[in-house]
CSV table of C-alpha atoms in Angstrom, one decimal:
chain,number,residue,atom,x,y,z
A,1,SER,CA,69.9,132.4,119.6
A,2,PRO,CA,67.7,131.7,116.9
A,3,GLY,CA,68.8,132.5,113.8
A,4,ALA,CA,72.4,133.3,114.1
A,5,PRO,CA,74.8,131.2,112.7
A,6,ILE,CA,77.1,128.8,114.9
A,7,SER,CA,80.0,128.4,114.0
A,8,PRO,CA,81.0,125.0,114.1
A,9,ALA,CA,84.3,125.0,114.6
A,10,GLU,CA,84.1,125.0,118.0
A,11,PRO,CA,82.3,122.0,118.3
A,12,ILE,CA,84.3,120.5,115.9
A,13,SER,CA,87.5,121.4,117.8
A,14,GLN,CA,86.0,119.3,121.2
A,15,ALA,CA,85.4,116.7,119.1
A,16,TYR,CA,88.4,116.2,117.0
A,17,SER,CA,90.2,116.5,120.5
A,18,LEU,CA,88.2,114.2,122.5
A,19,ALA,CA,88.5,111.5,119.7
A,20,LEU,CA,92.3,111.8,120.2
A,21,TYR,CA,92.0,111.5,123.8
A,22,MET,CA,89.8,108.0,123.3
A,23,GLN,CA,92.6,106.8,120.5
A,24,LYS,CA,95.2,106.7,122.9
A,25,ASN,CA,93.5,104.2,125.1
A,26,THR,CA,91.3,102.3,122.6
A,27,SER,CA,94.2,99.8,121.9
A,28,ALA,CA,94.4,98.9,125.7
A,29,LEU,CA,91.0,98.1,126.1
A,30,LEU,CA,91.2,96.5,123.6
A,31,HIS,CA,94.1,94.6,125.4
A,32,THR,CA,92.6,94.4,128.9
A,33,TYR,CA,89.5,92.9,127.3
A,34,LEU,CA,90.8,90.2,126.1
A,35,GLN,CA,93.6,89.6,129.1
A,36,HIS,CA,90.4,88.7,130.8
A,37,GLN,CA,88.7,86.2,128.6
A,38,GLY,CA,90.9,83.3,128.4
A,39,SER,CA,92.2,81.1,126.0
A,40,PRO,CA,91.5,82.0,123.0
A,41,PHE,CA,90.9,85.1,123.1
A,42,SER,CA,94.2,86.1,125.5
A,43,ASP,CA,96.2,84.0,123.7
A,44,PRO,CA,99.1,86.3,122.4
A,45,GLY,CA,98.6,87.7,118.7
A,46,PHE,CA,94.8,87.0,118.7
A,47,SER,CA,92.7,88.0,116.3
A,48,ALA,CA,89.5,87.4,114.6
A,49,PRO,CA,89.0,90.2,111.9
A,50,GLU,CA,86.4,88.7,110.1
A,51,LEU,CA,84.2,88.5,113.2
A,52,GLN,CA,81.4,90.5,112.9
A,53,LEU,CA,77.9,91.7,115.0
A,54,SER,CA,75.2,92.3,112.3
A,55,SER,CA,73.8,95.1,115.5
A,56,LEU,CA,77.2,97.4,115.1
A,57,PRO,CA,78.2,98.8,111.6
A,58,PRO,CA,82.0,97.8,111.0
A,59,ALA,CA,84.4,101.2,110.6
A,60,ALA,CA,86.1,99.7,107.5
A,61,VAL,CA,85.4,101.0,104.5
A,62,SER,CA,87.0,101.6,101.2
A,63,PHE,CA,89.0,104.7,100.9
A,64,LYS,CA,86.2,105.7,97.5
A,65,THR,CA,83.4,105.2,99.5
A,66,TRP,CA,85.2,106.7,102.6
A,67,HIS,CA,86.8,110.0,100.6
A,68,ALA,CA,83.6,110.7,98.8
A,69,LEU,CA,81.1,111.1,102.1
A,70,ASP,CA,79.6,114.3,102.2
A,71,ASP,CA,79.5,116.3,106.1
A,72,GLY,CA,76.3,114.8,106.5
A,73,GLU,CA,76.7,111.6,105.7
A,74,ARG,CA,80.5,111.2,107.8
A,75,LEU,CA,78.5,112.5,110.8
A,76,SER,CA,75.4,110.7,110.7
A,77,HIS,CA,77.4,107.6,110.1
A,78,ALA,CA,80.0,108.0,112.9
A,79,GLN,CA,76.7,109.2,114.9
A,80,GLY,CA,74.7,105.9,114.4
A,81,ALA,CA,78.3,104.2,115.0
A,82,PHE,CA,79.1,105.3,118.4
A,83,LEU,CA,75.0,105.4,119.7
A,84,ALA,CA,75.5,101.3,118.8
A,85,LEU,CA,78.8,101.7,121.1
A,86,THR,CA,77.2,102.9,123.7
A,87,GLN,CA,74.6,100.7,124.0
A,88,HIS,CA,76.7,97.5,122.6
A,89,LEU,CA,79.1,98.9,125.7
A,90,GLN,CA,76.5,98.5,128.1
A,91,LEU,CA,75.8,95.0,127.0
A,92,VAL,CA,79.1,94.1,127.2
A,93,GLY,CA,79.7,95.4,130.5
A,94,ASP,CA,76.6,93.7,132.2
A,95,ASP,CA,78.2,90.4,130.4
A,96,GLN,CA,81.9,91.1,131.9
A,97,ARG,CA,80.0,92.2,135.4
A,98,ASP,CA,78.6,88.4,135.2
A,99,LEU,CA,81.9,86.2,133.3
A,100,ASN,CA,84.1,88.7,135.8
A,101,PRO,CA,82.8,89.9,138.5
A,102,GLY,CA,86.4,90.4,140.3
A,103,SER,CA,87.9,92.5,137.4
A,104,PRO,CA,87.0,96.4,138.9
A,105,ILE,CA,90.2,97.7,136.4
A,106,LEU,CA,88.4,95.9,133.2
A,107,LEU,CA,84.6,97.2,134.4
A,108,SER,CA,86.0,100.4,134.5
A,109,GLN,CA,87.7,101.1,131.4
A,110,LEU,CA,84.3,99.4,129.6
A,111,GLY,CA,82.8,102.0,131.4
A,112,ALA,CA,85.0,104.9,130.8
A,113,ALA,CA,84.8,103.7,127.2
A,114,ARG,CA,81.2,104.3,127.3
A,115,LEU,CA,80.9,107.2,129.2
A,116,ARG,CA,83.7,108.5,126.1
A,117,ALA,CA,81.7,107.8,123.3
A,118,GLN,CA,78.8,108.9,125.3
A,119,GLY,CA,80.4,112.5,124.9
A,120,LEU,CA,81.2,112.5,121.7
A,121,LEU,CA,77.5,112.0,120.5
A,122,GLY,CA,77.1,115.1,122.4
A,123,ASN,CA,79.6,116.7,120.9
A,124,MET,CA,78.7,115.4,117.0
A,125,ALA,CA,75.0,116.5,117.5
A,126,ALA,CA,76.6,119.9,118.8
A,127,ILE,CA,78.8,119.7,115.5
A,128,MET,CA,75.3,119.1,113.5
A,129,THR,CA,73.6,121.6,114.5
A,130,ALA,CA,76.1,124.0,114.3
A,131,LEU,CA,76.0,122.9,110.4
A,132,GLY,CA,72.3,122.8,109.8
A,133,LEU,CA,71.9,118.7,109.6
A,134,PRO,CA,69.1,117.4,111.6
A,135,ILE,CA,70.3,114.0,114.4
A,136,PRO,CA,69.3,111.3,113.9
A,137,PRO,CA,66.9,109.9,116.6
A,138,GLU,CA,68.4,107.5,119.1
A,139,GLU,CA,67.2,104.4,118.5
A,140,ASP,CA,67.5,101.0,119.7
A,141,THR,CA,70.2,99.2,118.1
A,142,LEU,CA,70.7,96.1,119.9
A,143,GLY,CA,67.5,94.4,119.0
A,144,VAL,CA,66.4,91.4,120.2
A,145,VAL,CA,69.4,90.4,122.5
A,146,PRO,CA,70.0,86.6,122.8
A,147,PHE,CA,70.2,86.7,126.6
A,148,GLY,CA,70.9,82.6,126.2
A,149,ALA,CA,74.1,83.6,125.1
A,150,SER,CA,76.6,80.9,126.5
A,151,ALA,CA,79.4,82.5,127.8
A,152,PHE,CA,82.1,81.7,124.5
A,153,GLU,CA,79.3,84.2,122.3
A,154,ARG,CA,79.3,86.4,125.1
A,155,LYS,CA,83.1,86.9,125.2
A,156,CYS,CA,83.2,86.7,121.0
A,157,ARG,CA,80.6,90.2,121.0
A,158,GLY,CA,82.7,91.8,123.9
A,159,TYR,CA,85.2,91.1,121.7
A,160,VAL,CA,83.9,92.6,118.5
A,161,VAL,CA,82.5,95.9,120.4
A,162,THR,CA,85.8,96.3,121.7
A,163,ARG,CA,87.5,96.1,118.5
A,164,GLU,CA,85.5,98.0,116.5
A,165,TYR,CA,85.1,100.8,119.1
A,166,GLY,CA,89.0,101.7,118.2
A,167,HIS,CA,88.2,100.9,114.5
A,168,TRP,CA,85.4,103.9,114.8
A,169,THR,CA,87.5,105.8,117.4
A,170,ASP,CA,90.5,105.9,114.7
A,171,ARG,CA,87.7,106.8,111.7
A,172,ALA,CA,86.4,109.3,114.0
A,173,VAL,CA,89.3,111.2,114.2
A,174,ARG,CA,90.2,111.7,110.6
A,175,ASP,CA,86.7,112.8,109.5
A,176,LEU,CA,87.3,115.1,112.0
A,177,ALA,CA,90.9,115.9,111.3
A,178,LEU,CA,88.8,116.6,107.7
A,179,LEU,CA,86.0,118.8,109.2
A,180,LYS,CA,88.9,120.6,111.3
A,181,ALA,CA,90.8,121.2,108.5
A,182,LYS,CA,87.5,122.3,106.2
A,183,TYR,CA,85.8,124.8,109.3
A,184,PRO,CA,88.5,126.5,110.8
A,185,GLY,CA,88.3,128.5,114.4
B,1,MET,CA,136.7,50.1,62.0
B,2,ALA,CA,137.1,46.3,60.9
B,3,ALA,CA,135.0,43.5,59.7
B,4,PRO,CA,134.3,40.6,58.3
B,5,VAL,CA,134.0,40.9,54.6
B,6,PRO,CA,130.3,39.5,54.3
B,7,TRP,CA,129.0,42.4,56.1
B,8,ALA,CA,131.3,45.0,54.9
B,9,CYS,CA,128.5,46.9,53.3
B,10,CYS,CA,126.5,47.1,56.0
B,11,ALA,CA,129.4,48.2,58.6
B,12,VAL,CA,129.8,51.2,55.5
B,13,LEU,CA,126.4,52.1,55.9
B,14,ALA,CA,126.3,52.0,59.5
B,15,ALA,CA,130.1,54.1,59.8
B,16,THR,CA,128.3,56.6,57.4
B,17,ALA,CA,125.1,56.9,59.4
B,18,VAL,CA,127.6,57.3,62.5
B,19,VAL,CA,129.4,60.4,61.1
B,20,TYR,CA,125.8,61.9,59.5
B,21,ALA,CA,125.3,61.7,63.6
B,22,GLN,CA,128.0,63.1,64.4
B,23,ARG,CA,128.1,65.9,61.9
B,24,HIS,CA,124.7,67.0,62.5
B,25,SER,CA,123.4,65.6,66.1
B,26,PRO,CA,121.6,66.9,68.6
B,27,GLN,CA,125.0,67.0,70.6
B,28,GLU,CA,126.0,69.6,68.9
B,29,VAL,CA,123.4,71.8,70.9
B,30,PRO,CA,124.9,72.2,73.8
B,31,HIS,CA,123.5,70.7,77.1
B,32,VAL,CA,122.7,73.2,79.4
B,33,GLN,CA,124.2,72.0,83.1
B,34,TYR,CA,124.3,74.4,86.0
B,35,GLU,CA,126.4,73.0,89.4
B,36,ARG,CA,127.2,74.0,92.7
B,37,LEU,CA,130.1,76.2,93.8
B,38,GLY,CA,132.4,74.2,95.6
B,39,SER,CA,130.9,70.5,94.0
B,40,ASP,CA,132.5,68.3,92.3
B,41,VAL,CA,131.1,67.2,88.6
B,42,THR,CA,131.9,64.2,86.0
B,43,LEU,CA,131.1,65.2,82.7
B,44,PRO,CA,130.3,62.4,80.4
B,45,CYS,CA,131.1,63.2,77.1
B,46,GLY,CA,128.3,62.4,75.6
B,47,THR,CA,127.2,58.6,75.0
B,48,ALA,CA,130.3,58.2,73.8
B,49,ASN,CA,132.4,54.8,75.7
B,50,TRP,CA,134.3,55.8,78.9
B,51,ASP,CA,137.3,54.3,77.4
B,52,ALA,CA,136.1,56.3,74.0
B,53,ALA,CA,139.9,58.4,73.0
B,54,VAL,CA,138.4,62.4,73.5
B,55,THR,CA,139.9,65.8,73.8
B,56,TRP,CA,138.0,68.2,75.8
B,57,ARG,CA,137.9,71.9,75.5
B,58,VAL,CA,136.8,74.9,77.2
B,59,ASN,CA,135.1,77.8,75.5
B,60,GLY,CA,137.7,76.5,72.7
B,61,THR,CA,140.8,76.0,74.8
B,62,ASP,CA,142.2,72.6,75.1
B,63,LEU,CA,142.2,71.2,78.8
B,64,ALA,CA,145.1,69.0,80.4
B,65,PRO,CA,144.2,64.9,80.0
B,66,ASP,CA,145.1,65.1,83.9
B,67,LEU,CA,141.3,66.2,84.6
B,68,LEU,CA,140.4,63.4,82.2
B,69,ASN,CA,138.4,60.0,83.9
B,70,GLY,CA,138.4,57.1,80.3
B,71,SER,CA,136.5,60.3,78.4
B,72,GLN,CA,135.1,62.0,81.1
B,73,LEU,CA,136.1,65.0,81.9
B,74,VAL,CA,136.3,65.8,86.1
B,75,LEU,CA,136.0,69.1,87.8
B,76,HIS,CA,137.1,69.1,91.6
B,77,GLY,CA,135.9,72.1,93.4
B,78,LEU,CA,133.9,74.0,91.4
B,79,GLU,CA,134.7,78.0,91.1
B,80,LEU,CA,132.8,80.5,89.4
B,81,GLY,CA,135.3,79.9,86.5
B,82,HIS,CA,134.5,77.4,86.1
B,83,SER,CA,131.6,78.3,83.9
B,84,GLY,CA,131.4,78.1,80.1
B,85,LEU,CA,131.1,75.9,77.3
B,86,TYR,CA,133.0,72.3,77.4
B,87,ALA,CA,133.4,70.5,74.3
B,88,CYS,CA,134.5,66.9,74.0
B,89,PHE,CA,135.4,65.6,70.7
B,90,HIS,CA,136.6,62.6,69.1
B,91,ARG,CA,140.8,62.7,69.6
B,92,ASP,CA,141.8,61.4,66.2
B,93,SER,CA,138.7,62.9,63.7
B,94,TRP,CA,138.1,66.0,66.0
B,95,HIS,CA,134.6,65.5,65.2
B,96,LEU,CA,132.2,67.5,67.8
B,97,ARG,CA,130.6,64.8,70.1
B,98,HIS,CA,129.3,66.7,73.2
B,99,GLN,CA,128.3,70.2,74.8
B,100,VAL,CA,127.8,71.2,77.8
B,101,LEU,CA,127.4,74.8,78.8
B,102,LEU,CA,128.2,74.7,82.6
B,103,HIS,CA,126.8,77.4,84.8
B,104,VAL,CA,128.1,77.4,89.0
B,105,GLY,CA,126.0,79.0,91.0
B,106,LEU,CA,124.5,78.4,94.7
B,107,PRO,CA,121.0,77.5,95.5
B,108,PRO,CA,119.4,80.6,97.1
B,109,ARG,CA,118.9,81.7,100.7
B,110,GLU,CA,116.3,83.1,102.5
B,111,PRO,CA,115.2,86.6,100.5
B,112,VAL,CA,114.8,89.4,102.0
B,113,LEU,CA,111.6,91.3,101.6
B,114,SER,CA,109.7,94.5,103.2
B,115,CYS,CA,106.9,96.3,102.4
B,116,ARG,CA,106.4,100.3,102.1
B,117,SER,CA,103.4,102.7,101.7
B,118,ASN,CA,104.1,106.4,100.3
B,119,THR,CA,100.6,106.8,99.1
B,120,TYR,CA,98.6,105.7,101.6
B,121,PRO,CA,96.1,105.1,101.3
B,122,LYS,CA,96.1,104.2,97.8
B,123,GLY,CA,98.3,101.5,98.2
B,124,PHE,CA,101.9,99.7,99.2
B,125,TYR,CA,105.2,98.3,97.5
B,126,CYS,CA,107.3,95.2,98.5
B,127,SER,CA,110.5,95.1,97.3
B,128,TRP,CA,113.0,92.0,97.5
B,129,HIS,CA,116.5,91.4,96.8
B,130,LEU,CA,118.7,87.8,97.7
B,131,PRO,CA,121.5,88.9,100.6
B,132,THR,CA,124.1,87.1,99.1
B,133,PRO,CA,124.4,86.5,94.5
B,134,THR,CA,123.3,82.9,93.2
B,135,TYR,CA,125.2,83.8,89.7
B,136,ILE,CA,123.2,82.3,88.2
B,137,PRO,CA,119.2,83.4,87.1
B,138,ASN,CA,116.3,83.1,89.5
B,139,THR,CA,112.8,83.3,89.6
B,140,PHE,CA,110.3,85.1,92.1
B,141,ASN,CA,106.8,84.3,92.8
B,142,VAL,CA,105.1,86.7,95.5
B,143,THR,CA,101.8,86.2,96.0
B,144,VAL,CA,99.3,88.4,98.6
B,145,LEU,CA,96.9,88.0,101.3
B,146,HIS,CA,94.7,90.2,103.2
B,147,GLY,CA,93.1,88.4,105.5
B,148,SER,CA,91.7,85.4,103.5
B,149,LYS,CA,91.4,87.4,100.0
B,150,ILE,CA,94.2,87.3,97.4
B,151,MET,CA,95.0,90.6,96.3
B,152,VAL,CA,97.1,90.9,92.6
B,153,CYS,CA,101.0,92.6,92.8
B,154,GLU,CA,101.6,94.4,89.8
B,155,LYS,CA,104.9,94.4,88.6
B,156,ASP,CA,106.9,97.8,88.5
B,157,PRO,CA,107.3,98.7,84.9
B,158,ALA,CA,110.7,99.8,85.8
B,159,LEU,CA,112.1,97.6,88.8
B,160,LYS,CA,112.3,94.3,88.4
B,161,ASN,CA,112.6,93.2,92.2
B,162,ARG,CA,108.9,95.5,92.9
B,163,CYS,CA,105.4,95.2,92.7
B,164,HIS,CA,102.4,97.4,93.9
B,165,ILE,CA,99.4,96.4,95.6
B,166,ARG,CA,96.1,98.8,95.5
B,167,TYR,CA,94.5,98.8,98.7
B,168,MET,CA,91.6,101.6,100.0
B,169,HIS,CA,90.7,99.6,103.0
B,170,LEU,CA,90.4,102.2,105.9
B,171,PHE,CA,89.5,101.8,109.8
B,172,SER,CA,90.2,97.9,109.6
B,173,THR,CA,93.1,95.4,111.4
B,174,ILE,CA,92.9,92.5,108.7
B,175,LYS,CA,96.4,91.7,108.7
B,176,TYR,CA,98.1,91.7,105.2
B,177,LYS,CA,100.5,88.5,104.5
B,178,VAL,CA,103.3,88.7,101.5
B,179,SER,CA,105.5,85.5,100.6
B,180,ILE,CA,107.8,85.8,98.1
B,181,SER,CA,109.4,81.9,96.8
B,182,VAL,CA,112.8,82.4,94.8
B,183,SER,CA,113.8,79.4,92.5
B,184,ASN,CA,116.7,78.5,90.9
B,185,ALA,CA,118.2,75.4,88.8
B,186,LEU,CA,120.3,74.0,92.1
B,187,GLY,CA,117.1,75.1,94.7
B,188,HIS,CA,114.5,77.1,96.5
B,189,ASN,CA,113.9,79.2,99.4
B,190,ALA,CA,110.8,81.4,100.8
B,191,THR,CA,109.7,84.1,103.5
B,192,ALA,CA,106.5,85.9,104.2
B,193,ILE,CA,105.2,88.8,106.1
B,194,THR,CA,102.6,90.0,107.9
B,195,PHE,CA,101.4,93.5,109.1
B,196,ASP,CA,98.8,96.2,109.8
B,197,GLU,CA,98.4,98.5,106.6
B,198,PHE,CA,99.2,101.9,108.8
B,199,THR,CA,102.3,100.1,109.9
B,200,ILE,CA,104.3,100.4,106.9
B,201,VAL,CA,103.5,104.2,105.8
B,202,LYS,CA,106.2,106.1,105.4
B,203,PRO,CA,106.2,109.4,103.3
B,204,ASP,CA,108.4,110.6,100.4
B,205,PRO,CA,110.7,113.2,102.1
B,206,PRO,CA,109.3,117.2,101.3
B,207,GLU,CA,109.8,118.5,98.1
B,208,ASN,CA,111.3,122.0,97.3
B,209,VAL,CA,113.0,122.5,100.0
B,210,VAL,CA,113.9,126.7,100.1
B,211,ALA,CA,115.3,128.9,102.7
B,212,ARG,CA,115.2,132.6,102.4
B,213,PRO,CA,116.8,135.4,104.2
B,214,VAL,CA,114.6,137.6,105.2
B,215,PRO,CA,114.9,141.5,104.6
B,216,SER,CA,116.4,143.7,108.0
B,217,ASN,CA,115.9,140.5,110.0
B,218,PRO,CA,119.5,139.7,110.8
B,219,ARG,CA,118.3,136.2,112.9
B,220,ARG,CA,115.7,134.8,110.9
B,221,LEU,CA,115.0,132.6,107.5
B,222,GLU,CA,112.0,131.7,105.9
B,223,VAL,CA,111.9,128.7,105.4
B,224,THR,CA,108.8,126.8,102.7
B,225,TRP,CA,108.5,123.3,101.4
B,226,GLN,CA,105.8,121.3,100.1
B,227,THR,CA,104.3,117.7,100.7
B,228,PRO,CA,105.5,115.2,98.6
B,229,SER,CA,103.8,114.6,95.1
B,230,THR,CA,103.4,110.7,95.8
B,231,TRP,CA,101.2,111.5,99.0
B,232,PRO,CA,97.8,111.4,96.8
B,233,ASP,CA,95.7,113.1,99.4
B,234,PRO,CA,97.0,115.5,101.8
B,235,GLU,CA,93.6,117.1,102.6
B,236,SER,CA,92.0,113.6,104.0
B,237,PHE,CA,95.6,112.2,105.1
B,238,PRO,CA,97.3,115.4,106.3
B,239,LEU,CA,101.0,115.2,107.1
B,240,LYS,CA,103.1,116.7,109.5
B,241,PHE,CA,106.8,118.3,109.5
B,242,PHE,CA,110.0,117.9,111.7
B,243,LEU,CA,112.5,120.6,110.8
B,244,ARG,CA,116.3,120.9,111.5
B,245,TYR,CA,118.6,123.6,110.9
B,246,ARG,CA,122.2,124.1,112.3
B,247,PRO,CA,124.8,126.5,111.0
B,248,LEU,CA,127.5,124.3,109.1
B,249,ILE,CA,129.9,125.1,111.2
B,250,LEU,CA,128.0,123.2,113.9
B,251,ASP,CA,127.2,119.6,114.4
B,252,GLN,CA,124.2,119.9,116.5
B,253,TRP,CA,120.8,120.3,115.0
B,254,GLN,CA,117.6,121.9,116.5
B,255,HIS,CA,114.7,120.5,116.1
B,256,VAL,CA,111.2,122.1,115.2
B,257,GLU,CA,107.6,119.8,114.9
B,258,LEU,CA,104.8,121.6,113.4
B,259,SER,CA,101.6,120.0,113.5
B,260,ASP,CA,100.7,122.1,109.6
B,261,GLY,CA,101.5,124.4,106.9
B,262,THR,CA,104.6,124.4,104.8
B,263,THR,CA,106.6,127.4,105.7
B,264,HIS,CA,108.4,127.9,109.0
B,265,THR,CA,110.4,130.9,110.4
B,266,ILE,CA,113.6,130.2,112.3
B,267,THR,CA,114.2,132.9,114.3
B,268,ASP,CA,117.2,132.4,116.3
B,269,ALA,CA,119.6,132.1,113.1
B,270,TYR,CA,123.1,133.4,114.2
B,271,ALA,CA,123.6,136.5,112.2
B,272,GLY,CA,126.0,135.6,109.3
B,273,LYS,CA,126.2,131.8,109.4
B,274,GLU,CA,125.3,129.7,106.7
B,275,TYR,CA,122.9,127.2,107.6
B,276,ILE,CA,121.6,123.9,106.6
B,277,ILE,CA,118.1,122.6,106.6
B,278,GLN,CA,116.0,120.0,106.4
B,279,VAL,CA,112.5,119.1,106.3
B,280,ALA,CA,110.7,115.1,107.2
B,281,ALA,CA,107.2,114.2,106.9
B,282,LYS,CA,104.7,111.7,108.6
B,283,ASP,CA,101.4,111.1,108.2
B,284,ASN,CA,99.4,113.1,111.1
B,285,GLU,CA,98.7,109.4,113.4
B,286,ILE,CA,99.8,106.6,111.9
B,287,GLY,CA,103.7,104.8,109.7
B,288,THR,CA,106.8,106.5,110.4
B,289,TRP,CA,108.9,109.7,109.6
B,290,SER,CA,110.1,110.2,106.2
B,291,ASP,CA,114.0,110.3,105.2
B,292,TRP,CA,114.9,113.8,105.5
B,293,SER,CA,114.8,116.0,102.4
B,294,VAL,CA,117.3,117.2,100.6
B,295,ALA,CA,118.7,120.4,102.0
B,296,ALA,CA,118.5,124.0,101.5
B,297,HIS,CA,121.5,126.2,102.7
B,298,ALA,CA,120.8,129.8,103.6
B,299,THR,CA,122.6,132.7,105.3
B,300,PRO,CA,120.4,135.1,107.4
B,301,TRP,CA,120.3,138.6,106.0
B,302,THR,CA,123.3,141.1,106.8
B,303,GLU,CA,123.4,144.7,106.4
B,304,GLU,CA,125.9,145.5,103.7
B,305,PRO,CA,128.6,146.6,102.9
B,306,ARG,CA,130.2,144.3,105.3
B,307,HIS,CA,133.5,142.8,106.1
B,308,LEU,CA,133.3,138.7,107.0
B,309,THR,CA,135.0,138.2,109.7
B,310,THR,CA,136.0,134.7,111.6
B,311,GLU,CA,135.1,135.2,114.9
B,312,ALA,CA,132.2,134.3,116.0
B,313,GLN,CA,128.9,136.7,116.3
B,314,ALA,CA,127.6,137.3,120.3
B,315,PRO,CA,124.2,135.4,119.3
């Protein structure tokens, strides 16, 4: 009903529960992904933390910066990230269907991750509405995708996406815990 | 020393020079020497000839001549007790010819290095020690890498085997690599550890744990505590708590995990029994539990007056 203030506590609580649930699966997703790509990705202890995608905002942030964000900024960063993640997960799914066609487990994990990210986007939109914040319009984050990318480049970008998905989920859990404490039900 | 007469004046000058050199020679400043425990060492008497007549003393005490090989002092199987100031003297004139300050020790074994954050996300500290003593001075050098970036580890003002790293980088998994090398006069050693920042998080225990009886409630105890003062931001990085309690007369603990708040009421205490209560803390998401807090003691409320008995009360 227009005019009646909506309490943000309920959508915050839902988003927080979803983010917590997502967090339980993020390292399994990264691990499964890497195992399917062959060497060097599947080598034990593989890690290339400085590898980034320019189309995907990195979750890493300094404590000072993160701490100083207001509710609107916090949510809009998360919104932007998960929007980009849903689109990138779609791309990675397509790449892997090509590179690893006989891997239903990997493909279903990627699909589930994308659906959950979409769910979290919906929850965050509800929080922003309740707080009277504008919801940023959905935009195309992938831009011009180089479809001529080599198998190695595709594997790299899938690694960055599944890794950042985990980092952004960790960050979302912290952000939502902060909001939960701020707007108790 | 005998010299042909035509050379007498030069011989006298030379002898004077030698005497002068002996009295004021650099050998009077002890030569510092480090030797390995268990090894054998031969100490020459400075520049004296092998067949020179000398006496050796250690810390002012004469040494038996059977330790000598000519003018050199031979020590077998060095022990820590061999450390000291060794001096050799010209036997007849008692002029000091040479001094050696001998230190017996060991090269360092691989150091033990560990890092911990009780101040997440503001930073962490690393501590180190040697598993066995070297008995001689050691210098340590610590380097910290975050990915490929070198970070400064600031020395602890009070503890000499600890340094602090400030980090404020969240939500990434660029690992830290902390390396330490240790050197002394007899050798050197090194080790390194690599870790993610969130794996080393361990808060300090909760503070000011207080347990009070609840009036008119013979089975309750109210427990309160505070988040550790070293934890920089409990609002953004909330802690969860673990409470354990037992009556003093029993060994078995009861446990309660609490996801928020800093109070808890125990409702199943045995009436009239003194309880011991402790609390531990952990970040909600990452790291490990703190050590247990200092224990609080309390006995639930009992009706007055009462005769204390030793029979167990019915729960």
